[in-house]
Amino acid sequence: MGVKLGKLWKLLSGGWIIFWLGWTVIQMNGGGETLWLRITQKCTNCDLSSANFNGAYLINADLSGSSLRGANLSGAFLTNANLSRTDLSDANLSRADLAYLTFFGKSANLSGANLSRTNLSGANLSGVNLSRARLNHARLGGAKLDANLDSADLSSADLRGADLRGANLKGANLKDANLSGADLRRANFKDSNLSGANLTGTDLTDTYIQGAIGLKK
């Protein structure tokens, strides 16, 4: 998007500005778009590839259409952020808080992303590309997950009450995952690993289980 220097000067001048972003000091040499996001909480269609937002407060931030490919968002707070059409492929989101996040437009890309121990409780991940994503020990209770989870790692993940209707879990690792009360109707579990998974109260209507380990209808 590029930063308009005149507009930025108005934000930084004129007395004082109060804002809460979790940084004590803003690094002025951190790149124009990175600085703009830290000040305004909005950066649409921006190139933020490989940017460092470790532990950042980006609650309600608008990052729609932006590229965060390979970015470091570990421990970041992204509750209610807008990540519509956002590319987060290979990004590090481990231990981040993405509770109740909505990926509007069903076109966000998180393929290969690290979401280990991330809080995605109640998040809407409908249609999102999570192929090869690492979601081990992630909190996904009540999440909407009719998504592409091909070869994803969901071992020991909390999926209680999650909506996985029609999800593609081909080759996924769900070892020791908690799926109690989850809706698994029409989900594809071909060649997936469900050994040790808690399937109490799940709905397995029309699920595809050819080659799955540990899943019996």
XYZ file of N, CA, C and O in Angstrom:
868
model
N 0.813 -1.207 0.000
C 0.000 0.000 0.000
C 0.845 1.256 0.000
O 0.490 2.249 -0.595
N 1.992 1.187 0.727
C 2.844 2.376 0.768
C 2.334 3.379 1.784
O 1.141 3.516 1.988
N 3.201 4.052 2.452
C 2.802 5.022 3.463
C 2.861 6.429 2.897
O 3.868 6.829 2.336
N 1.773 7.175 3.028
C 1.758 8.573 2.621
C 2.410 9.392 3.722
O 1.904 9.492 4.829
N 3.565 9.972 3.419
C 4.349 10.628 4.450
C 3.618 11.786 5.103
O 3.741 12.017 6.298
N 2.829 12.518 4.298
C 2.089 13.631 4.873
C 1.096 13.164 5.912
O 0.966 13.738 6.993
N 0.391 12.085 5.584
C -0.601 11.548 6.516
C 0.075 10.983 7.752
O -0.401 11.148 8.879
N 1.202 10.303 7.546
C 1.943 9.752 8.665
C 2.448 10.850 9.585
O 2.397 10.735 10.804
N 2.932 11.973 8.995
C 3.419 13.092 9.802
C 2.318 13.661 10.675
O 2.535 13.986 11.835
N 1.093 13.737 10.144
C -0.028 14.246 10.930
C -0.328 13.341 12.111
O -0.727 13.798 13.180
N -0.150 12.015 11.894
C -0.386 11.079 12.985
C 0.663 11.211 14.078
O 0.383 11.066 15.258
N 1.905 11.482 13.662
C 3.005 11.505 14.607
C 3.219 12.877 15.241
O 3.899 13.000 16.245
N 2.664 13.943 14.623
C 2.869 15.290 15.146
C 1.590 15.780 15.814
O 0.670 15.037 16.064
N 1.572 17.085 16.108
C 0.369 17.675 16.697
C 0.199 17.352 18.156
O -0.897 17.018 18.603
N 1.274 17.398 18.911
C 1.156 17.144 20.346
C 1.511 15.710 20.675
O 2.635 15.306 20.511
N 0.501 14.882 21.116
C 0.805 13.516 21.511
C -0.298 12.596 21.018
O -1.416 13.011 20.729
N 0.022 11.351 20.906
C -0.932 10.338 20.442
C -0.916 9.188 21.428
O 0.129 8.735 21.857
N -2.086 8.738 21.808
C -2.173 7.560 22.673
C -2.619 6.381 21.821
O -3.622 6.463 21.128
N -1.875 5.332 21.852
C -2.301 4.112 21.178
C -1.723 2.917 21.932
O -0.702 3.021 22.595
N -2.440 1.778 21.852
C -1.988 0.583 22.554
C -1.736 -0.507 21.537
O -2.624 -1.009 20.909
N -0.487 -0.873 21.332
C -0.140 -1.903 20.358
C 0.814 -2.945 20.949
O 1.196 -3.875 20.275
N 1.174 -2.783 22.177
C 2.032 -3.763 22.797
C 3.519 -3.522 22.590
O 4.344 -4.312 23.024
N 3.885 -2.459 21.900
C 5.306 -2.119 21.734
C 5.642 -0.921 22.631
O 4.906 0.060 22.659
N 6.716 -0.996 23.336
C 7.170 0.148 24.115
C 7.772 1.199 23.200
O 7.545 2.392 23.343
N 8.521 0.760 22.231
C 9.161 1.660 21.276
C 8.864 1.160 19.869
O 8.981 -0.016 19.580
N 8.436 2.035 19.006
C 8.217 1.678 17.610
C 9.521 1.839 16.848
O 10.157 2.888 16.894
N 9.912 0.788 16.183
C 11.129 0.862 15.388
C 10.833 1.602 14.086
O 10.149 1.110 13.213
N 11.359 2.782 13.969
C 11.065 3.615 12.818
C 11.666 3.071 11.526
O 11.248 3.423 10.440
N 12.637 2.199 11.645
C 13.253 1.646 10.439
C 12.707 0.259 10.118
O 13.337 -0.508 9.410
N 11.534 -0.067 10.617
C 10.981 -1.405 10.442
C 10.265 -1.611 9.128
O 9.660 -2.649 8.905
N 10.279 -0.650 8.221
C 9.571 -0.782 6.953
C 8.291 0.024 6.997
O 7.562 0.027 7.995
N 7.990 0.736 5.906
C 6.855 1.651 5.889
C 5.534 0.994 6.213
O 4.777 1.497 7.048
N 5.233 -0.116 5.575
C 3.933 -0.745 5.781
C 3.825 -1.361 7.171
O 2.766 -1.359 7.783
N 4.944 -1.909 7.680
C 4.949 -2.469 9.026
C 4.652 -1.385 10.057
O 3.842 -1.559 10.969
N 5.303 -0.231 9.918
C 5.075 0.904 10.818
C 3.630 1.375 10.723
O 2.985 1.655 11.736
N 3.116 1.460 9.502
C 1.745 1.930 9.291
C 0.747 1.037 10.018
O -0.186 1.510 10.665
N 0.957 -0.299 9.927
C 0.065 -1.237 10.597
C 0.134 -1.080 12.111
O -0.879 -1.080 12.797
N 1.335 -0.882 12.628
C 1.489 -0.765 14.080
C 0.798 0.480 14.616
O 0.318 0.504 15.737
N 0.719 1.520 13.814
C 0.083 2.751 14.262
C -1.434 2.714 14.050
O -2.211 3.087 14.924
N -1.865 2.252 12.889
C -3.281 2.363 12.508
C -4.093 1.102 12.693
O -5.316 1.153 12.647
N -3.425 -0.052 12.897
C -4.089 -1.350 12.971
C -4.778 -1.711 11.653
O -5.671 -2.542 11.627
N -4.400 -1.081 10.578
C -4.995 -1.387 9.281
C -3.928 -1.337 8.197
O -3.178 -0.378 8.085
N -3.880 -2.412 7.412
C -2.940 -2.448 6.294
C -3.498 -3.437 5.273
O -3.219 -4.628 5.323
N -4.328 -2.949 4.375
C -4.962 -3.813 3.385
C -4.108 -3.898 2.126
O -3.515 -2.916 1.691
N -4.074 -5.097 1.555
C -3.300 -5.354 0.335
C -1.824 -4.971 0.485
O -1.193 -4.510 -0.459
N -1.300 -5.187 1.675
C 0.101 -4.847 1.956
C 1.018 -6.055 1.774
O 0.588 -7.198 1.885
N 2.284 -5.782 1.533
C 3.304 -6.822 1.491
C 4.014 -6.834 2.837
O 4.874 -5.995 3.103
N 3.634 -7.774 3.687
C 4.222 -7.901 5.013
C 4.943 -9.236 5.141
O 5.114 -9.766 6.240
N 5.383 -9.759 4.016
C 6.068 -11.049 3.993
C 7.290 -11.018 4.912
O 8.055 -10.057 4.923
N 7.419 -12.069 5.718
C 8.568 -12.255 6.623
C 8.674 -11.175 7.698
O 9.709 -11.066 8.368
N 7.623 -10.363 7.897
C 7.653 -9.331 8.944
C 7.629 -9.985 10.323
O 7.136 -11.099 10.501
N 8.153 -9.291 11.314
C 8.201 -9.801 12.677
C 7.145 -9.116 13.539
O 7.268 -7.943 13.867
N 6.091 -9.874 13.887
C 5.035 -9.372 14.767
C 4.948 -10.248 16.005
O 3.868 -10.483 16.538
N 6.068 -10.719 16.468
C 6.106 -11.587 17.639
C 5.479 -10.888 18.846
O 5.912 -9.822 19.258
N 4.405 -11.496 19.394
C 3.741 -10.941 20.573
C 2.964 -9.668 20.330
O 2.526 -9.012 21.277
N 2.736 -9.307 19.083
C 2.069 -8.039 18.770
C 0.586 -8.065 19.107
O -0.077 -9.098 19.028
N 0.046 -6.897 19.471
C -1.385 -6.726 19.692
C -2.004 -6.209 18.391
O -1.859 -5.041 18.042
N -2.694 -7.108 17.679
C -3.340 -6.761 16.415
C -4.828 -7.101 16.491
O -5.437 -7.518 15.516
N -5.396 -6.892 17.666
C -6.819 -7.166 17.876
C -7.657 -6.243 16.993
O -7.427 -5.032 16.942
N -8.602 -6.841 16.257
C -9.487 -6.111 15.332
C -8.741 -5.505 14.139
O -9.301 -4.669 13.415
N -7.497 -5.892 13.922
C -6.725 -5.342 12.806
C -7.314 -5.783 11.463
O -7.858 -6.876 11.333
N -7.212 -4.930 10.479
C -7.671 -5.234 9.121
C -6.449 -5.508 8.251
O -5.722 -4.602 7.880
N -6.259 -6.793 7.929
C -5.131 -7.216 7.108
C -5.617 -7.862 5.819
O -4.895 -8.632 5.189
N -6.818 -7.535 5.432
C -7.428 -8.173 4.270
C -6.604 -7.968 3.005
O -6.116 -6.871 2.734
N -6.436 -9.049 2.258
C -5.727 -8.980 0.994
C -4.222 -8.867 1.107
O -3.530 -8.759 0.096
N -3.688 -8.901 2.308
C -2.248 -8.719 2.494
C -1.476 -10.031 2.432
O -2.046 -11.107 2.603
N -0.175 -9.918 2.202
C 0.704 -11.086 2.224
C 1.515 -11.081 3.509
O 2.271 -10.156 3.775
N 1.316 -12.123 4.320
C 2.114 -12.324 5.524
C 2.859 -13.647 5.399
O 3.133 -14.323 6.383
N 3.194 -13.977 4.180
C 3.887 -15.225 3.909
C 5.202 -15.285 4.676
O 6.032 -14.378 4.591
N 5.350 -16.335 5.477
C 6.585 -16.504 6.234
C 6.757 -15.540 7.388
O 7.826 -15.480 7.991
N 5.724 -14.773 7.728
C 5.830 -13.790 8.814
C 5.869 -14.485 10.178
O 5.380 -15.599 10.341
N 6.448 -13.799 11.159
C 6.500 -14.312 12.522
C 5.410 -13.635 13.353
O 5.527 -12.464 13.707
N 4.345 -14.395 13.646
C 3.232 -13.889 14.452
C 3.088 -14.727 15.716
O 2.014 -14.781 16.311
N 4.163 -15.357 16.138
C 4.100 -16.205 17.318
C 3.708 -15.379 18.545
O 4.239 -14.298 18.776
N 2.729 -15.880 19.289
C 2.275 -15.181 20.485
C 1.506 -13.912 20.222
O 1.176 -13.169 21.156
N 1.173 -13.634 18.971
C 0.446 -12.403 18.643
C -1.031 -12.516 19.029
O -1.587 -13.613 19.111
N -1.664 -11.369 19.256
C -3.081 -11.309 19.586
C -3.842 -10.798 18.357
O -3.729 -9.630 17.994
N -4.612 -11.698 17.730
C -5.324 -11.364 16.499
C -6.822 -11.600 16.640
O -7.516 -11.836 15.655
N -7.318 -11.506 17.860
C -8.741 -11.722 18.095
C -9.587 -10.783 17.236
O -9.351 -9.575 17.191
N -10.542 -11.371 16.521
C -11.472 -10.611 15.667
C -10.801 -9.871 14.518
O -11.383 -8.958 13.930
N -9.575 -10.236 14.170
C -8.898 -9.594 13.040
C -9.551 -10.007 11.724
O -10.151 -11.072 11.614
N -9.446 -9.151 10.730
C -9.964 -9.443 9.394
C -8.808 -9.931 8.527
O -7.938 -9.160 8.145
N -8.816 -11.232 8.209
C -7.767 -11.827 7.394
C -8.329 -12.333 6.079
O -7.850 -13.320 5.513
N -9.323 -11.647 5.577
C -9.920 -12.008 4.298
C -8.882 -11.947 3.189
O -8.160 -10.969 3.049
N -8.770 -13.004 2.404
C -7.869 -13.094 1.257
C -6.397 -12.935 1.659
O -5.558 -12.601 0.840
N -6.087 -13.183 2.912
C -4.729 -13.001 3.408
C -3.884 -14.258 3.165
O -4.353 -15.371 3.360
N -2.651 -14.061 2.756
C -1.729 -15.170 2.540
C -0.839 -15.316 3.766
O 0.036 -14.489 4.016
N -1.100 -16.386 4.543
C -0.305 -16.677 5.730
C 0.452 -17.987 5.567
O 0.830 -18.623 6.551
N 0.699 -18.360 4.338
C 1.407 -19.614 4.091
C 2.793 -19.578 4.718
O 3.502 -18.584 4.648
N 3.117 -20.680 5.403
C 4.425 -20.847 6.065
C 4.683 -19.813 7.161
O 5.830 -19.636 7.600
N 3.644 -19.121 7.606
C 3.803 -18.155 8.700
C 3.880 -18.889 10.040
O 3.375 -20.010 10.190
N 4.502 -18.249 11.023
C 4.591 -18.807 12.366
C 3.548 -18.140 13.255
O 3.678 -16.974 13.613
N 2.491 -18.903 13.584
C 1.417 -18.396 14.433
C 1.328 -19.208 15.723
O 0.288 -19.228 16.376
N 2.416 -19.846 16.087
C 2.395 -20.687 17.283
C 2.061 -19.859 18.522
O 2.530 -18.741 18.690
N 1.170 -20.421 19.338
C 0.732 -19.788 20.594
C 0.041 -18.436 20.394
O -0.127 -17.667 21.333
N -0.356 -18.142 19.178
C -1.084 -16.888 18.927
C -2.528 -17.027 19.392
O -3.057 -18.131 19.530
N -3.176 -15.894 19.636
C -4.581 -15.886 20.031
C -5.412 -15.401 18.856
O -5.418 -14.221 18.526
N -6.105 -16.363 18.206
C -6.945 -16.046 17.061
C -8.402 -16.399 17.352
O -9.171 -16.730 16.467
N -8.795 -16.338 18.622
C -10.144 -16.727 19.007
C -11.194 -15.901 18.264
O -11.062 -14.698 18.098
N -12.224 -16.596 17.805
C -13.373 -15.983 17.110
C -12.966 -15.216 15.858
O -13.630 -14.291 15.424
N -11.856 -15.634 15.282
C -11.392 -15.038 14.040
C -12.276 -15.485 12.885
O -12.712 -16.616 12.814
N -12.544 -14.591 11.963
C -13.329 -14.923 10.780
C -12.503 -14.659 9.544
O -12.030 -13.558 9.328
N -12.328 -15.701 8.740
C -11.605 -15.556 7.480
C -12.631 -15.293 6.388
O -13.071 -16.194 5.692
N -13.062 -14.069 6.241
C -14.097 -13.737 5.275
C -13.639 -14.061 3.857
O -12.490 -13.872 3.510
N -14.554 -14.525 3.026
C -14.239 -14.765 1.622
C -13.731 -16.161 1.315
O -13.564 -16.531 0.166
N -13.510 -16.973 2.359
C -13.107 -18.368 2.187
C -11.865 -18.516 1.312
O -11.718 -19.471 0.576
N -10.973 -17.563 1.370
C -9.821 -17.641 0.473
C -8.497 -17.382 1.179
O -7.490 -17.144 0.524
N -8.487 -17.406 2.503
C -7.224 -17.222 3.221
C -6.359 -18.460 3.035
O -6.860 -19.579 2.950
N -5.062 -18.263 2.975
C -4.131 -19.363 2.742
C -3.218 -19.536 3.947
O -2.405 -18.672 4.243
N -3.358 -20.676 4.644
C -2.491 -20.991 5.776
C -1.766 -22.308 5.543
O -1.392 -22.996 6.485
N -1.554 -22.647 4.302
C -0.871 -23.902 4.002
C 0.540 -23.886 4.579
O 1.285 -22.919 4.430
N 0.887 -24.943 5.301
C 2.220 -25.043 5.885
C 2.467 -24.137 7.071
O 3.590 -24.075 7.581
N 1.445 -23.429 7.532
C 1.619 -22.506 8.661
C 1.793 -23.267 9.976
O 1.289 -24.381 10.143
N 2.506 -22.656 10.911
C 2.700 -23.222 12.234
C 1.670 -22.620 13.177
O 1.768 -21.455 13.563
N 0.664 -23.432 13.539
C -0.397 -22.998 14.445
C -0.382 -23.838 15.718
O -1.400 -23.998 16.387
N 0.778 -24.340 16.055
C 0.931 -25.177 17.236
C 0.548 -24.419 18.506
O 0.987 -23.294 18.720
N -0.336 -25.027 19.307
C -0.798 -24.454 20.586
C -1.491 -23.100 20.420
O -1.554 -22.298 21.344
N -1.999 -22.851 19.233
C -2.703 -21.590 18.961
C -4.148 -21.671 19.423
O -4.789 -22.715 19.334
N -4.678 -20.555 19.919
C -6.068 -20.495 20.340
C -6.948 -20.081 19.165
O -6.932 -18.932 18.740
N -7.718 -21.050 18.637
C -8.645 -20.794 17.535
C -10.069 -21.151 17.956
O -10.906 -21.480 17.123
N -10.339 -21.054 19.229
C -11.661 -21.400 19.749
C -12.743 -20.564 19.083
O -12.654 -19.334 19.042
N -13.750 -21.237 18.535
C -14.870 -20.533 17.923
C -14.542 -19.825 16.625
O -15.374 -19.107 16.077
N -13.343 -20.031 16.079
C -12.955 -19.350 14.841
C -13.700 -19.929 13.637
O -14.029 -21.108 13.598
N -13.939 -19.087 12.658
C -14.564 -19.525 11.404
C -13.464 -19.736 10.369
O -12.915 -18.792 9.828
N -13.160 -21.019 10.108
C -12.117 -21.377 9.162
C -12.712 -22.046 7.934
O -12.042 -22.793 7.228
N -13.955 -21.739 7.670
C -14.674 -22.344 6.555
C -13.991 -22.031 5.227
O -13.785 -20.877 4.871
N -13.614 -23.088 4.485
C -13.025 -22.917 3.168
C -11.562 -22.537 3.151
O -10.965 -22.379 2.085
N -10.938 -22.396 4.314
C -9.541 -21.963 4.384
C -8.602 -23.114 4.007
O -8.860 -24.275 4.305
N -7.497 -22.787 3.355
C -6.494 -23.776 2.999
C -5.540 -23.971 4.173
O -4.705 -23.115 4.460
N -5.678 -25.121 4.861
C -4.823 -25.460 5.994
C -4.018 -26.722 5.709
O -3.580 -27.413 6.627
N -3.813 -27.004 4.439
C -3.056 -28.197 4.086
C -1.636 -28.110 4.648
O -1.004 -27.063 4.615
N -1.176 -29.195 5.236
C 0.166 -29.312 5.828
C 0.385 -28.391 7.028
O 1.505 -28.251 7.512
N -0.665 -27.740 7.491
C -0.522 -26.849 8.642
C -0.267 -27.657 9.917
O -0.755 -28.772 10.067
N 0.483 -27.065 10.835
C 0.752 -27.694 12.131
C -0.210 -27.116 13.161
O -0.073 -25.950 13.551
N -1.163 -27.951 13.586
C -2.183 -27.537 14.542
C -2.135 -28.417 15.785
O -3.123 -28.533 16.502
N -0.999 -29.017 16.039
C -0.878 -29.881 17.203
C -1.067 -29.081 18.497
O -0.555 -27.971 18.643
N -1.859 -29.642 19.384
C -2.186 -29.016 20.671
C -2.961 -27.693 20.518
O -3.091 -26.929 21.482
N -3.480 -27.423 19.335
C -4.248 -26.180 19.130
C -5.619 -26.285 19.793
O -6.176 -27.369 19.943
N -6.158 -25.138 20.170
C -7.494 -25.076 20.777
C -8.488 -24.672 19.691
O -8.505 -23.534 19.232
N -9.324 -25.647 19.288
C -10.257 -25.452 18.184
C -11.689 -25.773 18.598
O -12.539 -26.042 17.752
N -11.962 -25.726 19.880
C -13.298 -26.025 20.367
C -14.347 -25.100 19.760
O -14.196 -23.892 19.776
N -15.400 -25.682 19.182
C -16.481 -24.889 18.603
C -16.139 -24.200 17.299
O -16.937 -23.434 16.763
N -14.964 -24.482 16.753
C -14.564 -23.833 15.497
C -15.308 -24.426 14.304
O -15.710 -25.588 14.318
N -15.480 -23.622 13.271
C -16.075 -24.087 12.024
C -14.925 -24.443 11.098
O -14.148 -23.586 10.695
N -14.825 -25.756 10.755
C -13.633 -26.242 10.078
C -13.938 -27.047 8.823
O -13.262 -28.035 8.541
N -14.919 -26.636 8.052
C -15.130 -27.297 6.764
C -14.091 -26.751 5.794
O -14.367 -25.986 4.884
N -12.862 -27.167 6.054
C -11.692 -26.587 5.380
C -10.838 -27.677 4.749
O -11.103 -28.870 4.898
N -9.780 -27.254 4.055
C -8.825 -28.190 3.484
C -7.723 -28.445 4.505
O -6.838 -27.609 4.703
N -7.782 -29.604 5.161
C -6.819 -29.981 6.176
C -5.992 -31.170 5.722
O -5.506 -31.962 6.524
N -5.799 -31.271 4.426
C -5.025 -32.353 3.838
C -3.624 -32.400 4.447
O -2.881 -31.416 4.415
N -3.302 -33.555 5.060
C -1.966 -33.791 5.643
C -1.635 -32.847 6.796
O -0.462 -32.670 7.140
N -2.634 -32.231 7.402
C -2.400 -31.342 8.547
C -2.089 -32.151 9.801
O -2.519 -33.300 9.948
N -1.347 -31.558 10.719
C -1.031 -32.189 12.000
C -1.959 -31.626 13.071
O -1.812 -30.472 13.486
N -2.928 -32.450 13.494
C -3.891 -32.056 14.517
C -3.736 -32.936 15.756
O -4.662 -33.077 16.545
N -2.560 -33.494 15.945
C -2.337 -34.380 17.079
C -2.534 -33.635 18.399
O -2.083 -32.500 18.566
N -3.265 -34.271 19.287
C -3.558 -33.719 20.626
C -4.292 -32.382 20.578
O -4.311 -31.640 21.563
N -4.921 -32.074 19.457
C -5.690 -30.816 19.348
C -7.029 -30.946 20.067
O -7.607 -32.033 20.155
N -7.533 -29.835 20.584
C -8.848 -29.786 21.231
C -9.874 -29.373 20.191
O -9.943 -28.209 19.800
N -10.672 -30.348 19.726
C -11.673 -30.108 18.686
C -13.082 -30.367 19.213
O -13.993 -30.680 18.452
N -13.264 -30.224 20.506
C -14.568 -30.494 21.105
C -15.657 -29.593 20.511
O -15.528 -28.375 20.493
N -16.699 -30.243 19.990
C -17.829 -29.491 19.445
C -17.534 -28.781 18.146
O -18.324 -27.963 17.685
N -16.414 -29.085 17.511
C -16.060 -28.413 16.255
C -16.952 -28.898 15.110
O -17.429 -30.024 15.102
N -17.164 -28.032 14.143
C -17.956 -28.359 12.958
C -17.005 -28.706 11.825
O -16.392 -27.833 11.218
N -16.871 -30.017 11.555
C -15.973 -30.496 10.518
C -16.749 -31.101 9.352
O -16.208 -31.909 8.593
N -17.984 -30.686 9.185
C -18.801 -31.229 8.106
C -18.159 -30.949 6.742
O -17.881 -29.798 6.400
N -17.926 -32.021 5.994
C -17.370 -31.871 4.658
C -15.899 -31.512 4.614
O -15.362 -31.227 3.542
N -15.221 -31.528 5.753
C -13.797 -31.164 5.786
C -12.941 -32.212 5.093
O -13.245 -33.406 5.121
N -11.854 -31.767 4.479
C -10.906 -32.682 3.859
C -9.767 -32.940 4.837
O -8.918 -32.079 5.053
N -9.775 -34.138 5.447
C -8.758 -34.510 6.419
C -7.915 -35.673 5.901
O -7.364 -36.449 6.674
N -7.804 -35.751 4.607
C -7.047 -36.834 3.985
C -5.595 -36.802 4.469
O -4.903 -35.788 4.382
N -5.158 -37.921 5.029
C -3.773 -38.026 5.486
C -3.447 -37.191 6.706
O -2.266 -37.042 7.054
N -4.451 -36.641 7.366
C -4.208 -35.791 8.544
C -3.839 -36.636 9.761
O -4.244 -37.791 9.885
N -3.077 -36.052 10.661
C -2.693 -36.712 11.902
C -3.551 -36.177 13.039
O -3.395 -35.036 13.460
N -4.485 -37.011 13.526
C -5.370 -36.623 14.619
C -5.123 -37.496 15.845
O -6.002 -37.680 16.683
N -3.932 -38.009 15.954
C -3.584 -38.871 17.076
C -3.817 -38.150 18.403
O -3.361 -37.033 18.612
N -4.591 -38.808 19.277
C -4.885 -38.291 20.623
C -5.659 -36.973 20.621
O -5.704 -36.261 21.634
N -6.266 -36.623 19.496
C -7.081 -35.401 19.446
C -8.405 -35.620 20.187
O -8.918 -36.738 20.249
N -8.955 -34.543 20.733
C -10.246 -34.620 21.416
C -11.330 -34.125 20.470
O -11.467 -32.922 20.249
N -12.100 -35.073 19.912
C -13.160 -34.748 18.953
C -14.541 -34.962 19.553
O -15.529 -35.046 18.822
N -14.634 -35.027 20.859
C -15.916 -35.312 21.489
C -16.957 -34.263 21.110
O -16.710 -33.063 21.164
N -18.142 -34.754 20.664
C -19.230 -33.864 20.295
C -19.051 -33.169 18.959
O -19.874 -32.330 18.577
N -17.995 -33.503 18.215
C -17.747 -32.853 16.920
C -18.683 -33.390 15.844
O -19.133 -34.538 15.898
N -18.979 -32.560 14.877
C -19.815 -32.960 13.746
C -18.893 -33.339 12.597
O -18.250 -32.475 11.992
N -18.818 -34.639 12.300
C -17.898 -35.149 11.292
C -18.622 -35.640 10.045
O -18.040 -36.355 9.223
N -19.853 -35.233 9.874
C -20.628 -35.696 8.720
C -19.963 -35.305 7.400
O -19.513 -34.183 7.229
N -19.869 -36.287 6.515
C -19.349 -36.109 5.152
C -17.863 -35.720 5.120
O -17.340 -35.323 4.082
N -17.190 -35.814 6.257
C -15.759 -35.495 6.283
C -14.952 -36.607 5.616
O -15.355 -37.774 5.607
N -13.813 -36.260 5.051
C -12.939 -37.207 4.379
C -11.745 -37.522 5.275
O -10.867 -36.688 5.477
N -11.743 -38.763 5.826
C -10.659 -39.197 6.700
C -9.756 -40.227 6.025
O -9.060 -40.977 6.702
N -9.747 -40.244 4.724
C -8.932 -41.226 3.995
C -7.469 -41.156 4.443
O -6.851 -40.091 4.453
N -6.952 -42.326 4.867
C -5.541 -42.464 5.261
C -5.140 -41.578 6.438
O -3.947 -41.306 6.646
N -6.113 -41.105 7.218
C -5.780 -40.274 8.382
C -5.475 -41.153 9.595
O -5.787 -42.343 9.628
N -4.860 -40.552 10.596
C -4.499 -41.260 11.827
C -5.347 -40.738 12.984
O -5.179 -39.596 13.416
N -6.267 -41.593 13.477
C -7.130 -41.213 14.585
C -6.888 -42.102 15.803
O -7.737 -42.187 16.693
N -5.737 -42.718 15.858
C -5.440 -43.584 16.990
C -5.398 -42.770 18.280
O -4.759 -41.725 18.350
N -6.114 -43.260 19.277
C -6.153 -42.585 20.572
C -7.055 -41.373 20.619
O -7.165 -40.710 21.660
N -7.725 -41.038 19.507
C -8.603 -39.859 19.482
C -9.892 -40.126 20.260
O -10.403 -41.248 20.282
N -10.416 -39.095 20.911
C -11.681 -39.183 21.642
C -12.815 -38.845 20.682
O -12.954 -37.698 20.263
N -13.631 -39.854 20.348
C -14.720 -39.678 19.392
C -16.084 -39.773 20.070
O -17.098 -39.986 19.404
N -16.135 -39.575 21.373
C -17.386 -39.667 22.117
C -18.414 -38.657 21.609
O -18.141 -37.458 21.524
N -19.598 -39.152 21.239
C -20.688 -38.266 20.834
C -20.516 -37.615 19.481
O -21.210 -36.649 19.159
N -19.600 -38.124 18.648
C -19.412 -37.533 17.316
C -20.440 -38.062 16.325
O -20.977 -39.147 16.490
N -20.723 -37.286 15.310
C -21.640 -37.693 14.244
C -20.795 -38.064 13.031
O -20.147 -37.215 12.426
N -20.802 -39.360 12.694
C -19.978 -39.875 11.611
C -20.796 -40.230 10.374
O -20.354 -41.014 9.533
N -21.961 -39.617 10.232
C -22.817 -39.907 9.090
C -22.117 -39.577 7.772
O -21.628 -38.460 7.573
N -22.052 -40.573 6.878
C -21.483 -40.397 5.530
C -20.021 -39.977 5.532
O -19.534 -39.360 4.577
N -19.284 -40.290 6.604
C -17.854 -40.003 6.600
C -17.116 -41.014 5.723
O -17.549 -42.149 5.562
N -16.002 -40.604 5.157
C -15.193 -41.467 4.295
C -13.965 -41.881 5.086
O -13.156 -41.023 5.469
N -13.836 -43.193 5.362
C -12.798 -43.652 6.292
C -11.833 -44.660 5.687
O -11.051 -45.265 6.421
N -11.836 -44.818 4.373
C -10.948 -45.791 3.758
C -9.472 -45.504 4.124
O -8.971 -44.403 3.935
N -8.828 -46.508 4.687
C -7.413 -46.378 5.048
C -7.152 -45.645 6.335
O -5.987 -45.503 6.742
N -8.203 -45.180 7.020
C -8.015 -44.450 8.277
C -7.590 -45.401 9.389
O -8.044 -46.545 9.445
N -6.731 -44.933 10.277
C -6.271 -45.710 11.414
C -7.032 -45.285 12.663
O -7.106 -44.098 12.978
N -7.608 -46.254 13.375
C -8.242 -45.956 14.651
C -9.658 -45.443 14.568
O -10.232 -45.047 15.591
N -10.284 -45.429 13.386
C -11.655 -44.940 13.242
C -12.542 -46.074 12.774
O -12.308 -46.674 11.733
N -13.542 -46.372 13.590
C -14.495 -47.415 13.240
C -15.897 -46.861 13.325
O -16.283 -46.283 14.344
N -16.660 -47.049 12.257
C -18.040 -46.539 12.254
C -18.958 -47.526 12.966
O -18.748 -48.718 12.915
